[in-house]
Coordinates of C-alpha atoms and ligand atoms in Angstrom, one line a residue:
Q82 CA 22.5 -20.3 -10.2
G83 CA 25.5 -20.4 -12.5
R84 CA 23.8 -18.1 -15.1
A85 CA 22.5 -15.8 -12.3
L86 CA 26.0 -15.5 -10.9
E87 CA 27.3 -14.6 -14.3
Q88 CA 24.7 -12.0 -14.8
S89 CA 25.4 -10.6 -11.3
D90 CA 29.1 -10.3 -12.2
Q91 CA 28.4 -8.6 -15.4
S92 CA 25.5 -6.4 -14.2
P93 CA 26.0 -2.6 -14.6
F94 CA 24.2 -2.3 -11.3
N95 CA 27.1 -4.0 -9.5
R96 CA 30.3 -1.9 -9.6
I97 CA 33.3 -0.6 -7.6
V98 CA 33.7 3.1 -7.1
G99 CA 37.1 4.4 -6.0
N100 CA 40.3 2.6 -5.4
G101 CA 41.2 3.4 -1.8
K102 CA 42.2 0.8 0.8
W103 CA 39.2 1.2 3.0
G104 CA 36.4 -0.9 1.6
I105 CA 32.7 -0.3 2.1
V106 CA 29.9 -2.5 0.7
A107 CA 26.5 -0.9 0.2
N108 CA 23.2 -1.8 -1.5
G109 CA 20.0 0.1 -2.1
V110 CA 19.4 3.2 0.0
T111 CA 22.5 2.5 2.2
F112 CA 24.6 3.5 -0.8
D113 CA 23.2 7.0 -0.7
Y114 CA 24.0 7.1 3.1
V115 CA 27.5 5.8 2.5
Y116 CA 28.1 8.3 -0.4
D117 CA 27.1 11.2 1.9
A118 CA 29.2 9.9 4.8
V119 CA 32.3 9.6 2.6
K120 CA 31.7 13.1 1.3
D121 CA 31.0 14.6 4.8
L122 CA 34.1 12.8 6.3
K123 CA 36.3 13.9 3.3
I124 CA 37.6 10.3 2.8
G125 CA 36.8 10.0 -0.9
D126 CA 40.4 9.3 -1.8
K127 CA 40.8 6.6 0.9
V128 CA 37.8 4.4 0.1
S129 CA 36.6 1.8 -2.4
I130 CA 32.8 1.2 -2.5
L131 CA 31.4 -2.0 -3.8
I132 CA 27.8 -1.1 -4.8
L133 CA 25.5 -4.1 -5.1
G134 CA 22.5 -3.1 -7.2
L135 CA 21.9 -6.8 -7.8
S136 CA 22.9 -8.2 -4.5
H137 CA 21.9 -11.8 -4.9
P138 CA 23.8 -13.9 -5.9
L139 CA 26.8 -12.0 -4.7
P140 CA 29.0 -11.2 -7.8
K141 CA 32.0 -13.4 -7.0
K142 CA 34.5 -12.1 -9.5
L143 CA 33.7 -8.5 -8.7
G144 CA 33.7 -9.3 -5.0
L145 CA 37.2 -10.9 -5.2
K146 CA 38.5 -7.9 -7.1
F147 CA 37.2 -5.7 -4.4
L148 CA 38.6 -7.8 -1.6
R149 CA 42.0 -7.8 -3.2
Q150 CA 42.2 -4.0 -3.4
V151 CA 41.2 -3.2 0.2
E152 CA 42.7 -3.7 3.7
K153 CA 39.5 -3.7 5.7
V154 CA 35.8 -3.8 4.8
L155 CA 32.7 -2.4 6.3
I156 CA 29.3 -3.8 5.2
A157 CA 26.5 -1.2 5.3
E158 CA 23.5 -3.6 4.9
E159 CA 20.1 -3.3 6.6
L160 CA 18.4 -6.2 8.3
E161 CA 19.9 -9.7 7.9
P162 CA 23.7 -9.9 7.2
I163 CA 23.3 -11.7 3.9
N164 CA 26.0 -9.8 1.9
E165 CA 28.2 -9.8 5.0
M166 CA 28.1 -13.6 5.4
E167 CA 28.6 -14.2 1.7
L168 CA 31.6 -11.8 1.4
K169 CA 33.2 -13.4 4.5
A170 CA 32.7 -16.8 3.0
L171 CA 34.2 -15.6 -0.3
A172 CA 37.2 -14.2 1.5
Q173 CA 37.7 -17.3 3.5
E174 CA 37.4 -19.6 0.4
N175 CA 40.1 -17.6 -1.4
G176 CA 42.5 -17.2 1.5
I177 CA 42.0 -13.4 1.7
A178 CA 42.6 -12.3 5.3
V179 CA 41.0 -8.8 5.4
P180 CA 38.9 -7.9 8.4
I181 CA 35.2 -7.7 7.4
K182 CA 32.6 -6.3 9.7
G183 CA 29.0 -5.2 9.4
K184 CA 26.6 -5.9 12.2
G185 CA 28.0 -4.7 15.6
V186 CA 29.8 -1.7 14.2
A187 CA 28.4 1.4 15.9
A188 CA 24.6 1.0 15.8
F189 CA 24.5 -1.4 12.8
S190 CA 22.2 -4.2 13.8
R191 CA 19.6 -6.6 12.4
L192 CA 16.8 -4.3 13.6
Y193 CA 15.1 -1.4 11.8
E194 CA 16.3 0.7 8.9
Y195 CA 19.6 2.6 8.9
D196 CA 19.7 6.4 8.5
P197 CA 22.4 8.8 7.2
G198 CA 23.6 9.8 10.7
M199 CA 24.0 6.1 11.8
V200 CA 25.9 5.2 8.7
R201 CA 28.2 8.3 9.0
K202 CA 29.0 7.4 12.6
A203 CA 29.7 3.7 11.7
V204 CA 32.0 4.7 8.8
A205 CA 33.9 7.1 11.0
E206 CA 34.2 4.7 13.9
Y207 CA 35.3 1.7 11.8
F208 CA 38.0 3.6 9.9
G209 CA 39.1 5.8 12.8
V210 CA 38.1 9.1 11.3
P211 CA 37.6 12.0 13.7
Y212 CA 33.9 12.7 13.8
K213 CA 31.6 15.0 15.6
A214 CA 27.9 14.3 15.4
P215 CA 26.0 17.4 14.2
V216 CA 23.8 19.1 16.8
A217 CA 20.2 18.0 16.5
V218 CA 17.9 20.7 15.2
T219 CA 15.4 21.6 17.9
V220 CA 11.8 21.6 16.6
S221 CA 10.1 22.0 20.0
D222 CA 9.2 25.6 19.3
L223 CA 7.5 24.9 15.9
P224 CA 3.7 24.7 15.8
P225 CA 2.4 21.1 15.5
L226 CA 1.7 19.9 12.0
P227 CA -1.9 19.2 11.2
N228 CA -2.8 15.5 11.2
R229 CA -2.9 14.0 7.7
P230 CA -4.5 10.6 8.1
P231 CA -4.3 8.3 5.1
S232 CA -7.5 8.5 3.1
L233 CA -9.3 6.9 0.2
C234 CA -8.9 9.0 -3.0
P235 CA -11.5 11.5 -4.1
G236 CA -14.2 9.6 -6.0
C237 CA -12.9 6.2 -4.8
P238 CA -15.8 3.7 -5.2
H239 CA -14.9 2.0 -1.9
R240 CA -16.1 5.2 -0.1
A241 CA -19.5 4.8 -1.8
S242 CA -19.7 1.1 -1.0
F243 CA -18.8 1.6 2.6
Y244 CA -21.3 4.5 3.0
A245 CA -24.1 2.4 1.5
V246 CA -23.2 -0.6 3.7
K247 CA -23.2 1.5 6.9
Q248 CA -26.5 3.1 6.0
V249 CA -28.1 -0.4 5.7
Y250 CA -26.2 -2.3 8.4
G251 CA -25.5 0.4 10.9
N252 CA -22.8 0.3 13.7
D253 CA -24.0 -2.8 15.5
T254 CA -22.5 -5.1 12.9
I255 CA -19.2 -6.9 12.7
Y256 CA -17.0 -5.7 9.8
P257 CA -14.1 -7.9 9.1
S258 CA -11.9 -6.5 6.4
D259 CA -8.9 -7.6 4.4
I260 CA -5.7 -6.2 2.8
G261 CA -5.9 -3.6 0.1
C262 CA -6.8 0.1 -0.4
Y263 CA -10.1 -0.6 1.2
T264 CA -8.4 -1.3 4.6
L265 CA -8.5 2.5 4.8
G266 CA -12.2 2.1 5.5
V267 CA -11.0 1.5 9.1
L268 CA -10.9 5.3 9.7
P269 CA -13.9 7.4 10.7
P270 CA -16.3 8.5 9.4
L271 CA -16.6 5.3 7.3
S272 CA -15.4 3.0 10.2
A273 CA -15.9 0.0 8.0
A274 CA -13.1 -2.4 9.1
D275 CA -13.2 -3.7 12.7
F276 CA -10.1 -5.8 12.1
V277 CA -7.7 -7.1 9.5
I278 CA -5.8 -10.3 10.1
C279 CA -4.1 -11.4 6.8
M280 CA -4.9 -12.0 3.1
G281 CA -8.2 -13.8 3.0
G282 CA -8.6 -13.7 6.8
G283 CA -11.6 -11.5 6.6
V284 CA -13.8 -14.1 4.9
S285 CA -12.7 -17.1 7.0
S286 CA -13.0 -15.2 10.3
S287 CA -16.5 -14.1 9.2
C288 CA -17.5 -17.7 9.2
G289 CA -16.4 -17.9 12.8
F290 CA -18.2 -14.7 13.8
A291 CA -21.4 -15.8 12.0
Q292 CA -21.3 -19.0 13.9
A293 CA -20.4 -17.6 17.3
T294 CA -22.4 -14.4 17.6
D295 CA -25.9 -13.1 17.0
Q296 CA -24.6 -10.0 15.4
K297 CA -24.8 -9.4 11.7
V298 CA -21.5 -9.8 9.8
V299 CA -20.4 -7.9 6.7
S300 CA -17.0 -8.9 5.3
F301 CA -15.1 -6.8 2.8
I302 CA -12.5 -8.1 0.4
G303 CA -11.0 -6.6 -2.8
D304 CA -11.2 -8.3 -6.2
S305 CA -7.5 -9.1 -6.2
T306 CA -7.4 -10.5 -2.7
F307 CA -10.5 -12.5 -3.4
F308 CA -8.6 -14.4 -6.1
H309 CA -5.5 -14.6 -3.9
S310 CA -7.1 -16.1 -0.9
G311 CA -10.8 -15.3 -0.5
I312 CA -12.2 -18.2 -2.4
T313 CA -11.3 -20.9 0.2
G314 CA -13.1 -18.9 3.0
L315 CA -16.1 -18.5 0.7
I316 CA -16.3 -22.2 0.0
N317 CA -16.2 -22.9 3.7
A318 CA -19.1 -20.4 4.2
V319 CA -21.2 -22.1 1.6
H320 CA -20.3 -25.6 2.9
N321 CA -21.3 -24.8 6.5
N322 CA -24.2 -22.5 5.5
H323 CA -22.9 -19.5 7.4
K324 CA -25.1 -16.5 7.3
F325 CA -23.2 -13.3 6.5
T326 CA -22.7 -10.9 3.6
L327 CA -19.4 -10.8 1.7
V328 CA -18.9 -7.5 -0.2
I329 CA -16.3 -8.0 -3.0
L330 CA -15.0 -4.5 -3.8
D331 CA -14.3 -5.0 -7.5
N332 CA -12.3 -2.0 -8.7
G333 CA -10.8 -3.9 -11.7
T334 CA -7.2 -3.9 -10.6
T335 CA -4.8 -4.5 -7.8
A336 CA -4.9 -0.9 -6.7
M337 CA -2.9 -0.8 -3.5
T338 CA 0.3 -2.2 -5.0
G339 CA 0.3 -0.4 -8.3
H340 CA -2.4 -1.7 -10.6
Q341 CA -1.1 -5.1 -11.3
P342 CA -3.5 -7.4 -13.2
H343 CA -5.4 -10.2 -11.6
P344 CA -7.5 -13.0 -13.1
S345 CA -10.7 -10.9 -13.7
V346 CA -8.8 -7.9 -15.2
D347 CA -9.3 -7.1 -18.8
T348 CA -5.6 -7.1 -19.9
A349 CA -6.3 -6.0 -23.5
A350 CA -5.6 -2.3 -22.6
M351 CA -2.2 -3.4 -21.2
G352 CA -1.3 -5.0 -24.5
L353 CA -1.7 -8.5 -22.9
N354 CA -4.3 -11.0 -24.0
L355 CA -4.8 -13.1 -20.9
P356 CA -8.0 -15.1 -20.2
Q357 CA -10.4 -13.1 -18.1
L358 CA -12.4 -14.8 -15.3
S359 CA -15.7 -13.5 -14.1
I360 CA -15.9 -13.0 -10.3
E361 CA -19.7 -13.6 -10.5
E362 CA -19.1 -17.0 -12.2
V363 CA -16.4 -17.9 -9.7
V364 CA -18.8 -17.0 -6.8
K365 CA -21.6 -19.1 -8.5
G366 CA -19.1 -21.9 -8.9
C367 CA -18.4 -21.8 -5.2
G368 CA -22.1 -22.6 -4.7
V369 CA -23.4 -19.2 -3.6
K370 CA -27.0 -18.8 -4.4
D371 CA -27.6 -15.1 -3.5
I372 CA -25.5 -12.8 -5.6
H373 CA -26.0 -9.1 -6.2
I374 CA -24.0 -7.0 -8.7
V375 CA -24.1 -3.3 -7.8
K376 CA -22.7 0.0 -9.1
P377 CA -21.6 1.7 -5.9
F378 CA -22.0 5.3 -7.3
N379 CA -25.7 4.5 -7.4
I380 CA -26.3 4.7 -3.7
K381 CA -30.0 4.0 -3.6
K382 CA -29.8 0.8 -5.7
T383 CA -26.7 -0.4 -3.9
M384 CA -28.6 0.0 -0.6
E385 CA -31.6 -1.9 -2.0
S386 CA -29.3 -4.8 -2.9
L387 CA -27.6 -4.7 0.5
Q388 CA -31.0 -4.8 2.2
A389 CA -31.9 -7.9 0.2
S390 CA -28.6 -9.4 1.0
M391 CA -29.1 -8.7 4.8
E392 CA -32.5 -10.5 4.7
Y393 CA -31.1 -13.6 3.0
D394 CA -30.7 -16.7 5.2
G395 CA -27.2 -17.9 4.3
I396 CA -24.1 -16.6 2.6
S397 CA -24.9 -13.7 0.3
V398 CA -22.3 -12.0 -2.0
V399 CA -22.5 -8.4 -3.2
I400 CA -20.1 -7.6 -6.0
S401 CA -19.5 -3.8 -6.1
Q402 CA -18.2 -3.0 -9.5
E403 CA -16.5 0.3 -10.3
L404 CA -13.0 0.9 -11.6
C405 CA -10.4 2.5 -9.4
P406 CA -10.4 6.1 -10.8
L407 CA -6.6 6.2 -10.9
F408 CA -6.4 2.9 -12.8
A409 CA -9.3 4.0 -15.1
K410 CA -7.4 7.2 -16.0
S411 CA -4.2 5.3 -16.7
V412 CA -6.0 3.0 -19.2
G413 CA -8.0 5.8 -20.9
K414 CA -11.3 5.0 -19.2
G415 CA -11.4 7.9 -16.7
R416 CA -14.7 9.6 -16.0
K417 CA -15.5 12.5 -18.3
A418 CA -17.8 14.0 -15.7
K419 CA -17.5 17.6 -14.6
P420 CA -16.4 18.4 -11.0
F421 CA -19.2 19.2 -8.5
V422 CA -19.9 22.4 -6.7
I423 CA -21.9 23.3 -3.7
N424 CA -24.7 25.8 -4.2
Q425 CA -24.0 28.0 -1.1
E426 CA -27.6 29.4 -1.1
K427 CA -29.1 25.9 -0.8
C428 CA -26.5 24.6 1.5
K429 CA -27.7 24.5 5.2
N430 CA -24.1 23.8 6.4
H431 CA -25.0 20.8 8.5
R432 CA -22.0 19.0 6.9
D433 CA -23.5 15.6 6.2
C434 CA -21.3 15.5 3.2
L435 CA -18.1 16.1 5.1
N436 CA -19.0 14.1 8.2
K437 CA -20.4 11.0 6.5
L438 CA -18.1 10.7 3.4
A439 CA -14.9 12.6 4.1
C440 CA -14.1 12.9 0.4
P441 CA -10.7 14.6 0.3
A442 CA -12.0 16.9 -2.4
M443 CA -14.1 18.6 0.2
Y444 CA -12.7 21.2 2.6
L445 CA -13.8 24.0 4.9
E446 CA -13.3 27.6 3.9
G447 CA -14.1 29.5 7.1
E448 CA -17.3 27.8 8.1
R449 CA -18.5 26.8 4.7
V450 CA -18.0 23.5 2.9
M451 CA -16.3 23.8 -0.5
I452 CA -15.2 21.4 -3.2
N453 CA -11.8 21.5 -4.7
Q454 CA -12.4 21.5 -8.5
N455 CA -9.0 20.0 -9.2
L456 CA -9.6 17.0 -7.0
C457 CA -13.3 16.2 -7.6
I458 CA -13.8 13.6 -10.3
G459 CA -17.6 14.0 -10.3
C460 CA -18.5 10.7 -8.8
T461 CA -21.9 12.1 -7.7
V462 CA -21.9 10.4 -4.3
C463 CA -21.8 13.6 -2.2
A464 CA -24.7 14.9 -4.3
Q465 CA -26.7 11.8 -3.3
V466 CA -25.8 12.2 0.3
C467 CA -26.7 15.9 0.6
P468 CA -30.3 16.1 1.9
E469 CA -30.7 19.7 0.6
H470 CA -29.8 18.8 -3.0
A471 CA -27.2 21.5 -2.7
I472 CA -24.5 19.7 -4.7
A473 CA -24.5 19.5 -8.4
P474 CA -22.1 19.4 -11.4
M475 CA -20.4 22.6 -12.2
K476 CA -22.1 24.6 -15.0
D477 CA -20.1 25.7 -18.0
Ligands
LIG155 S1 -24.7 18.0 3.1 FE1 -25.4 19.5 1.6 S2 -26.4 21.1 2.8 FE2 -25.1 19.8 4.2 S3 -23.2 20.9 4.4 FE3 -23.0 19.4 2.7 S4 -23.5 20.5 0.9 FE4 -24.3 21.7 2.6
LIG156 S1 -18.5 14.3 -6.6 FE1 -18.3 14.7 -4.3 S2 -17.7 12.7 -3.4 FE2 -17.3 12.6 -5.7 S3 -15.2 13.3 -5.9 FE3 -16.5 15.1 -6.2 S4 -16.5 16.0 -4.1 FE4 -15.8 13.9 -3.9

């Protein structure tokens, strides 16, 4: 704590701007709002702003310097009043009797995020600066924006896995899911997530559904989440001989939060040399007897493995291995494939490709389905889905 306090006091991220008598404390995005408010209200010469880039522990020496140069203080801090309480305590311990307020000024509360207008109003109200809120821009006469639902990336292997699973298991199956990019499988047309509870909740709730219903159960979990909290549920499934299929979507990284490594990631490309665990060996070690390793871009073989998994009387695990294309690109392992095109003469325009996969590289031009060459990574999945064999790699 002592060293952290010293670092906080010396950190270039913690500093005082200005030397006016009106003190404002801000951290993170609220500093930008405060900066704009001070400019808009033309009170730059009247304020001192304590910017807390490293807000915990509160830099005491800097805080004291700030408290001694101001006459009153406004804390612009979102959510819990941590800085507010600490600054008040610091003032009290040092006998400094300046008014300090945060929560309760204008609309500053513990709830929700602040916004520029809210901060401007609070600054004006607290320091008694005349202020007129700008007239809100009316947008009622603008045409509505098209919906842009979140979507798996073009060529995402999860799309291929979901497609294959739905082809084999259909809609009358319970699909628990978990937390990761693959949660996006919830949206149509994939519709491969009936619910998400918490990290690892998909596997453990699958045990319950397998026990309590006659429906088939296919549970999805990512590689990273599997290591985080999927193993306990899997052990429970083995121990109690629950019958369901667990699909581990192994894209070789923790994709959703920015490609952090996890225990089965090859860290050599990142300049690290950490021991690498095999998901298959971990699954075997948990006691699973029926394990299938699939490459999801091979739809036919993936479906065959899923079929075998469905017929197994017990817990079956399918490990679907294909690197996240964004991660692959970042470590120099991106696909070298050509983008795909639709042969418009062969295409019967029944839109199986669009309606069953919804790859964002596909779009409608007039009534015809097209592929955006800049987005397509040549994963081949749409070509396997098209019953007319109308989709093929672009020719030179
Ligand atoms: S599935 Fe094939 S034939 Fe049907 S619209 Fe798509 S490209 Fe055309
Ligand atoms: S090959 Fe088809 S499914 Fe794969 S990225 Fe290109 S358009 Fe999308």
